[in-house]
Amino acid sequence: MTSLDVLRNVSTLASYNVMLQVMLRGVTFSLNAFTLRFVSKELIGVVNVRLTLLYSTLVFLSREAFRRACLSRVSETRHRWRQIINLLWLTLPLGVMWAALLAAVWLWLLELPDPHAVPHYGAAVVLFGLSGVQELLAEPLWVLAQVHMFVRLKVVSESLATVAKCAVTVLLVVFASDWGLYIFSAAHLVYTGLLVLCYAVYFIHFLGSEEASKKNFPLHSVAELLPRRADGEPLVDWTLARLTWSFFKQSFLKQILTEGERYVMTFFNVLSFGDQGVYDLVNNLGSMVARFVFLPIEESFYIFFAKVLERGRDVKSQKQEEVAISAEVLECLLKLVLLIGLIITVFGYAYAHLVLDVYGGSLLSTGAGPTLLRCYSSYVLLLAVNGVTECFVFAAMSQKEVDEYNYVMLALSVSFLLLSYVLTGWAGAVGFVLANCLNMGLRIMHSLLYIHRYFQPSRWKPLRGLLPSPFVLLTLGISAVVTAQSEVIFCCDRGWRLRLVHTCVGAACLLGVGGAILLTETQLTQFVRTRLFPRYTKKQA
């Protein structure tokens, strides 16, 4: 498979992932707006912060390192699939171990919520841990699907699972509201169970079929999906196992950075459960675009860079054609996410109050909510750039460099936790966002230095993607001033008609920014049209 073929497949995967995330987050966005009218903010705080943290920590620590290692180029070597599958099944006992350890911490070391305001906490901890272990049953199937670009499988399975989860939540919230945390525990078990079922049914049907033969799929029966030793071969690929261990040490630190504010809230009690609920709702709202666009791009193009570049080799030792296309893709991705981040920062300031009022009413739009969302809009810009830069860096690093980066991650993790604790005492929930911004800035600086050194011996300069055209910057600046004045004049306690005027002003400014991008960023628009959405380009041709 050539690098252009890989790019075409990865671009299709990225576009499907973006559409999937938009649909799924739209459903969960509506679900949250609905449940806000029926449950207390204390219950939301426990579910969205503490229990979700338990689940995400369990799953991330159990599988992230395996995913990163097995999606690298070594996974393309067919005769190693037996060892790779054996390695991936280690996620299950690892998940059981983490589930037991984390459940003990969540039940016996942390402050317990009021059983009258938040009933059935103990059972919910066990059920959320069980749902994480249940999801790990599909891990070998997930990696196989990603490597072989089974895009529709991911779209269909996550769509069905999310719709089922939302349906169960709505039904139980309306008809069994006294169940408390059982509502969200049952919905989460349905979600992970349906995910596993979809992957299992697909591969049972696919293996041994004519389609599998045409695609030269390396496995031929369901029995080959189960762990076993091949004659004359080691149980696992030890080179891949060592790389997994390197990524595991890194993933532990990355999890602290990713969920750092939740760890601080959970272990240091800097905010009440109600305030945690409000912060998490604003945090989820502010990160919607990051989940819609940035995360699918990062996941998909990590596969592209890992397949096209030889891990650990300098730029002169790579195939120059593949280095060229990697540099072009990196430059355009940086430009794309930077512009999206700038747009969110500019318009997020003027429309934070209106969005929160429409979404959650006075529960979110009063107090620190609007200020929190405005700060988070600026953080999204850093989040966007960091996702793409680390996506490239982690795909290009050698195992030794990955190990060395673990020390950097350790320092960043410690500094982030300290900053979060100190800044939260000074600025409340906003302190979490400020700590995230400072920490993300340091991570970006490290990645930019690595990319600069990587491409320095060559003629390619992908970091030029961080320099938008002056005309686009001018239109963004004008839009920032106009929308800020519009908020003062028309929003947000002066009736729906003036709110509509404020919205129309923002829409007009957004169209102006979009026009400026189309006129001046021709390389980017060509990349989006031909690389990210190649299917639509073919149809038009």
Coordinates of C-alpha atoms in Angstrom, one line a residue:
M1 CA 0.0 0.0 0.0
T2 CA 1.5 3.3 -1.1
S3 CA 1.6 6.4 1.2
L4 CA -1.1 8.0 -1.0
D5 CA -3.3 5.0 -0.5
V6 CA -2.7 5.2 3.2
L7 CA -3.6 8.9 3.2
R8 CA -6.7 8.3 1.2
N9 CA -7.9 5.6 3.6
V10 CA -7.0 7.6 6.7
S11 CA -8.7 10.7 5.3
T12 CA -11.9 8.7 4.8
L13 CA -11.5 7.3 8.3
A14 CA -11.0 10.9 9.7
S15 CA -14.1 12.3 7.8
Y16 CA -16.2 9.4 9.0
N17 CA -15.0 9.9 12.5
V18 CA -15.8 13.6 12.4
M19 CA -19.3 12.9 11.2
L20 CA -19.7 10.2 13.8
Q21 CA -18.5 12.4 16.6
V22 CA -20.9 15.2 15.5
M23 CA -23.8 12.8 15.5
L24 CA -22.9 11.2 18.8
R25 CA -22.1 14.4 20.6
G26 CA -25.3 16.0 19.3
V27 CA -27.3 13.1 20.8
T28 CA -25.4 13.3 24.2
F29 CA -25.7 17.1 24.1
S30 CA -29.5 16.8 23.8
L31 CA -29.5 14.1 26.5
N32 CA -27.6 16.3 29.0
A33 CA -29.9 19.2 28.3
F34 CA -32.9 16.9 29.0
T35 CA -31.5 15.3 32.2
L36 CA -30.6 18.7 33.7
R37 CA -34.3 19.3 34.1
F38 CA -34.8 16.0 36.1
V39 CA -31.8 15.3 38.3
S40 CA -29.8 17.4 40.7
K41 CA -26.4 18.9 40.0
E42 CA -24.9 16.9 42.8
L43 CA -25.9 13.6 41.0
I44 CA -24.5 15.0 37.8
G45 CA -21.3 15.8 39.5
V46 CA -20.8 12.3 40.9
V47 CA -21.7 10.7 37.6
N48 CA -19.8 13.0 35.2
V49 CA -16.7 13.5 37.4
R50 CA -16.2 10.7 39.8
L51 CA -17.7 7.6 38.1
T52 CA -16.7 8.7 34.6
L53 CA -13.2 9.2 36.0
L54 CA -13.2 5.7 37.3
Y55 CA -14.3 4.2 34.0
S56 CA -11.9 6.4 31.8
T57 CA -8.9 5.6 34.1
L58 CA -9.6 1.9 34.0
V59 CA -10.0 1.8 30.2
F60 CA -7.2 4.2 29.4
L61 CA -4.6 2.5 31.6
S62 CA -5.6 -1.0 30.4
R63 CA -5.6 -0.4 26.6
E64 CA -4.0 2.9 25.5
A65 CA -0.4 1.6 25.4
F66 CA -1.4 -1.5 23.6
R67 CA -3.3 0.5 21.0
R68 CA -0.4 2.9 20.3
A69 CA 2.1 0.1 20.0
C70 CA 0.0 -2.3 17.8
L71 CA -1.1 0.5 15.4
S72 CA 2.5 1.2 14.5
R73 CA 4.0 -0.2 11.3
V74 CA 5.1 -3.4 13.0
S75 CA 1.4 -4.5 13.0
E76 CA 1.5 -4.7 9.2
T77 CA 3.7 -7.8 9.3
R78 CA 1.3 -10.7 8.9
H79 CA 3.2 -13.4 10.6
R80 CA 3.2 -11.5 13.8
W81 CA -0.6 -11.2 14.1
R82 CA -0.8 -14.3 16.3
Q83 CA 1.6 -12.6 18.8
I84 CA -0.1 -9.3 18.5
I85 CA -3.5 -10.8 19.3
N86 CA -2.0 -12.6 22.3
L87 CA -0.6 -9.3 23.5
L88 CA -3.9 -7.5 23.1
W89 CA -5.7 -10.1 25.2
L90 CA -3.5 -9.0 28.1
T91 CA -5.7 -5.9 28.3
L92 CA -8.4 -8.0 29.9
P93 CA -6.6 -9.3 33.0
L94 CA -5.0 -5.9 33.3
G95 CA -8.4 -4.3 33.3
V96 CA -9.7 -6.7 36.0
M97 CA -6.7 -5.7 38.1
W98 CA -7.3 -2.0 37.6
A99 CA -11.0 -2.4 38.2
A100 CA -10.4 -4.0 41.6
L101 CA -7.8 -1.5 42.6
L102 CA -9.7 1.6 41.6
A103 CA -13.0 0.3 43.0
A104 CA -11.2 -0.1 46.4
V105 CA -9.9 3.5 46.2
W106 CA -13.3 4.9 45.1
L107 CA -15.2 3.1 47.9
W108 CA -12.8 3.3 50.9
L109 CA -10.4 6.1 50.4
L110 CA -12.5 8.9 48.9
E111 CA -15.2 11.0 50.5
L112 CA -18.6 9.4 50.0
P113 CA -21.5 11.5 48.7
D114 CA -24.6 12.0 50.8
P115 CA -26.7 8.8 50.2
H116 CA -30.0 10.8 50.3
A117 CA -28.8 13.2 47.6
V118 CA -26.9 10.6 45.6
P119 CA -28.3 7.1 46.3
H120 CA -26.6 3.7 45.4
Y121 CA -23.0 5.0 45.1
G122 CA -21.3 1.8 46.1
A123 CA -23.2 -0.3 43.6
A124 CA -22.5 2.3 40.9
V125 CA -18.8 2.1 41.4
V126 CA -18.8 -1.7 40.9
L127 CA -21.0 -1.4 37.8
F128 CA -18.9 1.3 36.2
G129 CA -15.8 -0.8 36.8
L130 CA -17.6 -3.8 35.3
S131 CA -18.6 -1.8 32.2
G132 CA -14.9 -0.9 31.6
V133 CA -13.8 -4.5 31.8
Q134 CA -16.7 -5.5 29.5
E135 CA -15.5 -3.1 26.9
L136 CA -12.0 -4.5 26.9
L137 CA -13.4 -7.8 25.5
A138 CA -13.5 -6.1 22.1
E139 CA -9.9 -4.7 22.1
P140 CA -8.3 -7.2 19.7
L141 CA -11.3 -6.7 17.3
W142 CA -11.0 -2.9 17.6
V143 CA -7.3 -3.0 16.7
L144 CA -7.9 -5.3 13.7
A145 CA -10.7 -3.0 12.5
Q146 CA -8.5 0.1 12.8
V147 CA -5.5 -1.4 11.0
H148 CA -7.7 -2.7 8.2
M149 CA -9.8 0.5 7.9
F150 CA -13.2 -1.0 8.8
V151 CA -14.7 2.5 9.0
R152 CA -18.3 1.5 8.8
L153 CA -18.0 -0.9 11.7
K154 CA -16.8 1.8 14.1
V155 CA -19.5 4.2 12.9
V156 CA -22.4 1.7 13.2
S157 CA -21.3 0.2 16.5
E158 CA -20.7 3.5 18.3
S159 CA -23.9 4.9 16.9
L160 CA -26.0 2.0 18.0
A161 CA -24.4 1.9 21.5
T162 CA -24.8 5.6 22.1
V163 CA -28.4 5.7 20.9
A164 CA -29.2 2.7 23.2
K165 CA -27.4 4.4 26.1
C166 CA -29.4 7.6 25.7
A167 CA -32.7 5.7 25.3
V168 CA -32.1 3.8 28.5
T169 CA -31.1 7.0 30.4
V170 CA -34.2 8.9 29.2
L171 CA -36.6 6.1 30.0
L172 CA -35.1 5.5 33.5
V173 CA -34.9 9.2 34.3
V174 CA -38.6 9.7 33.4
F175 CA -40.1 6.5 34.8
A176 CA -37.6 5.5 37.6
S177 CA -36.0 8.7 38.8
D178 CA -35.7 7.2 42.4
W179 CA -33.1 4.7 41.1
G180 CA -30.4 7.4 41.4
L181 CA -27.0 6.2 40.2
Y182 CA -28.5 2.9 39.0
I183 CA -29.9 4.8 36.0
F184 CA -26.5 5.8 34.7
S185 CA -24.8 2.5 35.6
A186 CA -27.4 0.5 33.7
A187 CA -27.1 2.9 30.7
H188 CA -23.3 2.5 30.7
L189 CA -23.4 -1.2 30.8
V190 CA -25.8 -1.2 27.9
Y191 CA -23.4 1.0 26.0
T192 CA -20.2 -1.1 26.5
G193 CA -22.1 -4.4 26.0
L194 CA -23.6 -3.3 22.7
L195 CA -20.2 -2.1 21.5
V196 CA -18.7 -5.5 22.2
L197 CA -21.6 -7.3 20.6
C198 CA -21.4 -5.3 17.4
Y199 CA -17.7 -6.1 16.9
A200 CA -18.2 -9.7 17.8
V201 CA -21.1 -10.2 15.4
Y202 CA -19.3 -8.4 12.6
F203 CA -16.1 -10.5 12.8
I204 CA -18.0 -13.8 13.2
H205 CA -19.8 -12.9 9.9
F206 CA -16.7 -11.5 8.2
L207 CA -14.1 -14.2 8.9
G208 CA -14.0 -16.9 6.4
S209 CA -16.2 -14.9 4.0
E210 CA -15.4 -14.1 0.3
E211 CA -14.9 -10.5 1.3
A212 CA -12.2 -11.5 3.7
S213 CA -10.5 -13.6 1.1
K214 CA -10.6 -10.7 -1.4
K215 CA -9.0 -8.3 1.1
N216 CA -6.3 -10.9 2.0
F217 CA -7.3 -10.7 5.7
P218 CA -4.6 -12.4 7.8
L219 CA -7.1 -14.3 10.0
H220 CA -9.5 -17.0 8.7
S221 CA -11.6 -18.2 11.6
V222 CA -13.0 -17.0 14.9
A223 CA -10.7 -19.4 16.8
E224 CA -7.8 -17.3 15.6
L225 CA -9.1 -14.3 17.5
L226 CA -8.6 -16.2 20.8
P227 CA -5.2 -16.3 22.6
R228 CA -3.0 -19.3 21.8
R229 CA 0.6 -20.2 21.2
A230 CA 1.8 -20.8 17.6
D231 CA 4.2 -23.7 17.0
G232 CA 7.8 -22.6 17.1
E233 CA 7.0 -19.0 17.9
P234 CA 7.0 -17.0 21.1
L235 CA 3.8 -16.3 22.9
V236 CA 4.0 -12.5 22.2
D237 CA 6.2 -10.3 20.0
W238 CA 8.7 -9.1 22.6
T239 CA 9.8 -6.1 20.6
L240 CA 6.2 -4.9 20.5
A241 CA 5.8 -5.8 24.2
R242 CA 8.7 -3.6 25.1
L243 CA 7.3 -0.7 23.0
T244 CA 4.0 -1.3 24.8
W245 CA 5.7 -1.0 28.2
S246 CA 7.2 2.3 27.1
F247 CA 3.9 3.6 26.0
F248 CA 2.3 2.3 29.2
K249 CA 4.6 4.3 31.4
Q250 CA 3.8 7.3 29.2
S251 CA 0.0 6.6 29.2
F252 CA -0.1 6.6 33.0
L253 CA 1.3 10.2 33.0
K254 CA -0.8 11.2 30.0
Q255 CA -4.0 10.2 31.8
I256 CA -3.1 12.4 34.7
L257 CA -2.6 15.3 32.3
T258 CA -5.8 14.5 30.4
E259 CA -8.0 14.1 33.4
G260 CA -5.9 16.1 35.9
E261 CA -8.7 18.4 37.0
R262 CA -11.0 15.5 37.8
Y263 CA -8.3 13.9 39.8
V264 CA -7.8 17.1 41.8
M265 CA -11.5 17.5 42.3
T266 CA -11.9 13.8 43.3
F267 CA -8.9 13.4 45.7
F268 CA -8.6 16.9 47.2
N269 CA -12.3 18.0 47.4
V270 CA -11.5 21.5 46.2
L271 CA -15.1 21.8 44.8
S272 CA -18.4 20.5 46.1
F273 CA -20.2 17.8 44.1
G274 CA -22.7 20.4 42.8
D275 CA -19.9 22.7 41.7
Q276 CA -18.1 19.7 40.1
G277 CA -21.3 19.0 38.1
V278 CA -21.5 22.6 36.8
Y279 CA -17.8 22.6 35.9
D280 CA -18.1 19.3 34.1
L281 CA -21.1 20.4 32.1
V282 CA -19.3 23.6 31.0
N283 CA -16.2 21.6 30.3
N284 CA -18.1 19.1 28.1
L285 CA -19.8 22.0 26.3
G286 CA -16.5 23.8 25.7
S287 CA -14.8 20.7 24.4
M288 CA -17.5 19.6 22.0
V289 CA -15.6 20.8 18.9
A290 CA -12.4 19.3 20.3
R291 CA -14.3 15.9 20.5
F292 CA -16.1 16.5 17.1
V293 CA -13.0 17.4 15.0
F294 CA -9.7 17.4 16.8
L295 CA -9.9 13.9 18.4
P296 CA -10.9 12.1 15.2
I297 CA -8.2 13.9 13.3
E298 CA -5.6 13.0 15.9
E299 CA -6.6 9.3 16.1
S300 CA -6.8 8.9 12.3
F301 CA -3.7 10.7 11.3
Y302 CA -1.6 9.1 14.0
I303 CA -2.3 5.9 12.0
F304 CA -1.2 7.7 8.8
F305 CA 2.1 9.0 10.3
A306 CA 2.8 5.6 11.9
K307 CA 2.3 3.8 8.7
V308 CA 4.2 6.2 6.4
L309 CA 7.2 7.0 8.6
E310 CA 9.8 4.6 10.0
R311 CA 9.7 5.0 13.7
G312 CA 13.0 6.2 15.2
R313 CA 14.7 7.0 11.9
D314 CA 15.8 10.5 11.0
V315 CA 14.4 12.4 8.0
K316 CA 17.3 11.6 5.7
S317 CA 17.0 7.9 6.3
Q318 CA 13.3 7.9 5.3
K319 CA 11.9 7.6 1.8
Q320 CA 11.8 11.1 0.6
E321 CA 8.5 10.8 -1.2
E322 CA 6.9 9.7 2.1
V323 CA 8.6 12.5 4.1
A324 CA 7.3 15.0 1.6
I325 CA 3.7 13.9 1.8
S326 CA 4.0 13.7 5.7
A327 CA 5.3 17.3 5.8
E328 CA 2.5 18.5 3.5
V329 CA -0.2 16.7 5.6
L330 CA 1.3 18.0 8.9
E331 CA 1.5 21.6 7.6
C332 CA -2.1 21.5 6.4
L333 CA -3.4 19.8 9.6
L334 CA -1.7 22.5 11.7
K335 CA -3.3 25.2 9.7
L336 CA -6.7 23.6 9.8
V337 CA -6.8 23.1 13.6
L338 CA -5.3 26.5 14.3
L339 CA -8.0 28.3 12.3
I340 CA -10.7 26.3 14.0
G341 CA -9.2 27.0 17.4
L342 CA -9.0 30.7 16.6
I343 CA -12.6 30.9 15.5
I344 CA -13.7 29.1 18.7
T345 CA -11.7 31.5 20.8
V346 CA -13.0 34.6 19.1
F347 CA -16.7 33.7 19.0
G348 CA -16.6 31.8 22.3
Y349 CA -16.0 35.0 24.2
A350 CA -19.1 36.8 22.9
Y351 CA -21.5 33.8 22.9
A352 CA -20.6 31.9 26.1
H353 CA -23.4 33.4 28.2
L354 CA -26.0 32.9 25.5
V355 CA -25.0 29.2 24.9
L356 CA -25.1 28.4 28.6
D357 CA -28.5 30.0 29.1
V358 CA -30.0 28.1 26.2
Y359 CA -28.4 24.9 27.2
G360 CA -28.9 24.7 30.9
G361 CA -30.9 27.8 31.9
S362 CA -29.9 29.7 35.1
L363 CA -28.2 26.6 36.5
L364 CA -25.3 27.3 34.1
S365 CA -25.6 30.9 33.0
T366 CA -25.4 32.4 36.4
G367 CA -22.3 32.5 38.6
A368 CA -18.9 31.5 37.2
G369 CA -20.4 29.5 34.2
P370 CA -19.9 32.2 31.4
T371 CA -16.4 33.1 32.6
L372 CA -15.5 29.5 32.7
L373 CA -16.7 28.8 29.2
R374 CA -14.9 31.9 27.9
C375 CA -11.6 30.7 29.4
Y376 CA -12.2 27.3 28.0
S377 CA -12.7 28.7 24.5
S378 CA -9.1 29.9 24.6
Y379 CA -7.9 26.6 26.0
V380 CA -9.5 24.8 22.9
L381 CA -7.0 26.7 20.7
L382 CA -4.1 25.1 22.6
L383 CA -5.8 21.8 22.7
A384 CA -6.2 21.8 18.9
V385 CA -2.5 22.5 18.2
N386 CA -1.3 20.0 20.8
G387 CA -3.4 17.2 19.4
V388 CA -1.8 17.4 15.9
T389 CA 1.8 18.0 17.1
E390 CA 1.8 15.1 19.6
C391 CA 0.1 12.9 17.0
F392 CA 3.1 13.4 14.7
V393 CA 5.7 13.2 17.5
F394 CA 4.4 10.0 19.0
A395 CA 4.4 8.3 15.6
A396 CA 8.0 9.4 14.8
M397 CA 9.7 8.9 18.1
S398 CA 12.0 5.9 18.7
Q399 CA 11.4 3.7 21.7
K400 CA 14.3 5.4 23.4
E401 CA 12.8 8.8 22.8
V402 CA 9.5 7.6 24.1
D403 CA 11.2 6.4 27.3
E404 CA 13.0 9.8 27.7
Y405 CA 9.7 11.6 27.1
N406 CA 8.2 9.8 30.1
Y407 CA 10.4 12.0 32.3
V408 CA 9.1 15.1 30.6
M409 CA 5.5 13.8 31.1
L410 CA 6.3 13.2 34.8
A411 CA 7.5 16.7 35.3
L412 CA 4.4 18.1 33.5
S413 CA 2.1 15.9 35.5
V414 CA 3.5 17.0 38.8
S415 CA 3.5 20.7 37.8
F416 CA -0.1 20.4 36.5
L417 CA -1.4 18.9 39.7
L418 CA 0.3 21.6 41.8
L419 CA -0.9 24.4 39.5
S420 CA -4.4 23.0 39.6
Y421 CA -4.5 22.9 43.4
V422 CA -3.0 26.4 43.8
L423 CA -5.0 28.2 41.0
T424 CA -8.3 26.6 42.1
G425 CA -7.8 28.0 45.6
W426 CA -7.3 31.4 43.9
A427 CA -9.8 31.4 41.1
G428 CA -12.2 28.5 41.7
A429 CA -13.1 26.3 38.8
V430 CA -11.5 28.8 36.4
G431 CA -8.1 27.8 38.0
F432 CA -8.4 24.4 36.4
V433 CA -8.7 25.9 32.9
L434 CA -5.7 28.2 33.6
A435 CA -3.6 25.3 34.8
N436 CA -4.6 23.3 31.7
C437 CA -3.5 26.3 29.5
L438 CA -0.1 26.6 31.0
N439 CA 0.5 22.9 30.9
M440 CA -0.7 22.5 27.3
G441 CA 1.5 25.4 26.3
L442 CA 4.6 23.5 27.6
R443 CA 3.6 20.3 25.8
I444 CA 3.2 22.2 22.6
M445 CA 6.6 23.8 23.0
H446 CA 8.2 20.4 23.4
S447 CA 6.5 19.0 20.3
L448 CA 7.3 22.0 18.2
L449 CA 11.0 21.7 19.1
Y450 CA 11.0 18.0 18.2
I451 CA 9.3 18.7 14.8
H452 CA 11.7 21.6 14.1
R453 CA 14.7 19.3 14.8
Y454 CA 13.2 16.4 12.8
F455 CA 12.7 18.4 9.6
Q456 CA 15.7 20.8 10.0
P457 CA 18.0 18.8 7.7
S458 CA 15.4 18.7 5.0
R459 CA 13.8 21.4 2.8
W460 CA 10.3 20.9 4.3
K461 CA 9.0 23.4 6.9
P462 CA 5.6 22.1 8.1
L463 CA 5.5 24.5 11.1
R464 CA 4.6 27.2 8.6
G465 CA 1.1 25.8 9.1
L466 CA 1.0 27.8 12.3
L467 CA 1.1 31.1 10.4
P468 CA -2.3 32.0 9.1
S469 CA -2.6 34.8 6.5
P470 CA -2.7 38.4 7.7
F471 CA -6.1 38.9 6.1
V472 CA -7.6 36.1 8.1
L473 CA -6.2 37.4 11.3
L474 CA -7.6 40.9 10.5
T475 CA -11.1 39.5 9.9
L476 CA -10.9 37.5 13.2
G477 CA -9.8 40.7 15.0
I478 CA -12.7 42.7 13.6
S479 CA -15.1 39.8 14.4
A480 CA -13.9 39.8 18.0
V481 CA -14.6 43.5 18.4
V482 CA -18.0 43.4 16.7
T483 CA -19.4 40.4 18.5
A484 CA -18.2 41.6 21.9
Q485 CA -20.1 44.9 21.3
S486 CA -23.1 43.0 20.0
E487 CA -23.2 41.1 23.3
V488 CA -23.2 44.3 25.3
I489 CA -26.0 45.8 23.3
F490 CA -28.3 42.8 22.5
C491 CA -27.6 40.0 25.0
C492 CA -28.6 38.3 27.1
D493 CA -31.4 39.4 29.4
R494 CA -33.3 41.6 26.9
G495 CA -35.7 39.1 25.3
W496 CA -35.4 36.5 22.5
R497 CA -35.7 39.0 19.6
L498 CA -32.5 40.8 20.6
R499 CA -30.8 37.5 21.3
L500 CA -31.7 36.6 17.7
V501 CA -30.1 39.8 16.5
H502 CA -26.9 39.0 18.4
T503 CA -26.9 35.5 16.8
C504 CA -27.3 37.0 13.3
V505 CA -24.4 39.3 14.0
G506 CA -22.2 36.4 14.9
A507 CA -23.3 34.4 11.8
A508 CA -22.4 37.3 9.5
C509 CA -19.0 37.6 11.1
L510 CA -18.4 33.9 10.8
L511 CA -19.3 34.0 7.1
G512 CA -16.8 36.8 6.7
V513 CA -14.0 34.8 8.4
G514 CA -14.9 31.8 6.2
G515 CA -14.7 33.9 3.1
A516 CA -11.3 35.2 4.1
I517 CA -10.1 31.6 4.6
L518 CA -11.4 30.5 1.2
L519 CA -9.7 33.5 -0.5
T520 CA -6.3 33.4 1.1
E521 CA -5.7 29.8 2.4
T522 CA -5.9 28.1 -1.0
Q523 CA -3.5 25.2 0.0
L524 CA -5.6 24.4 3.0
T525 CA -8.9 24.4 1.1
Q526 CA -7.4 22.2 -1.6
F527 CA -6.2 19.8 1.1
V528 CA -9.6 19.6 2.8
R529 CA -11.3 19.1 -0.5
T530 CA -9.0 16.5 -2.0
R531 CA -7.5 14.8 1.1
L532 CA -10.1 14.9 3.9
F533 CA -13.1 14.4 1.7
P534 CA -11.7 12.6 -1.4
R535 CA -15.0 10.8 -2.0
Y536 CA -16.9 13.9 -2.5
T537 CA -14.2 15.3 -4.9
K538 CA -14.5 12.2 -7.0
K539 CA -18.3 12.5 -7.2
Q540 CA -18.0 16.1 -8.4
A541 CA -15.5 15.1 -11.0

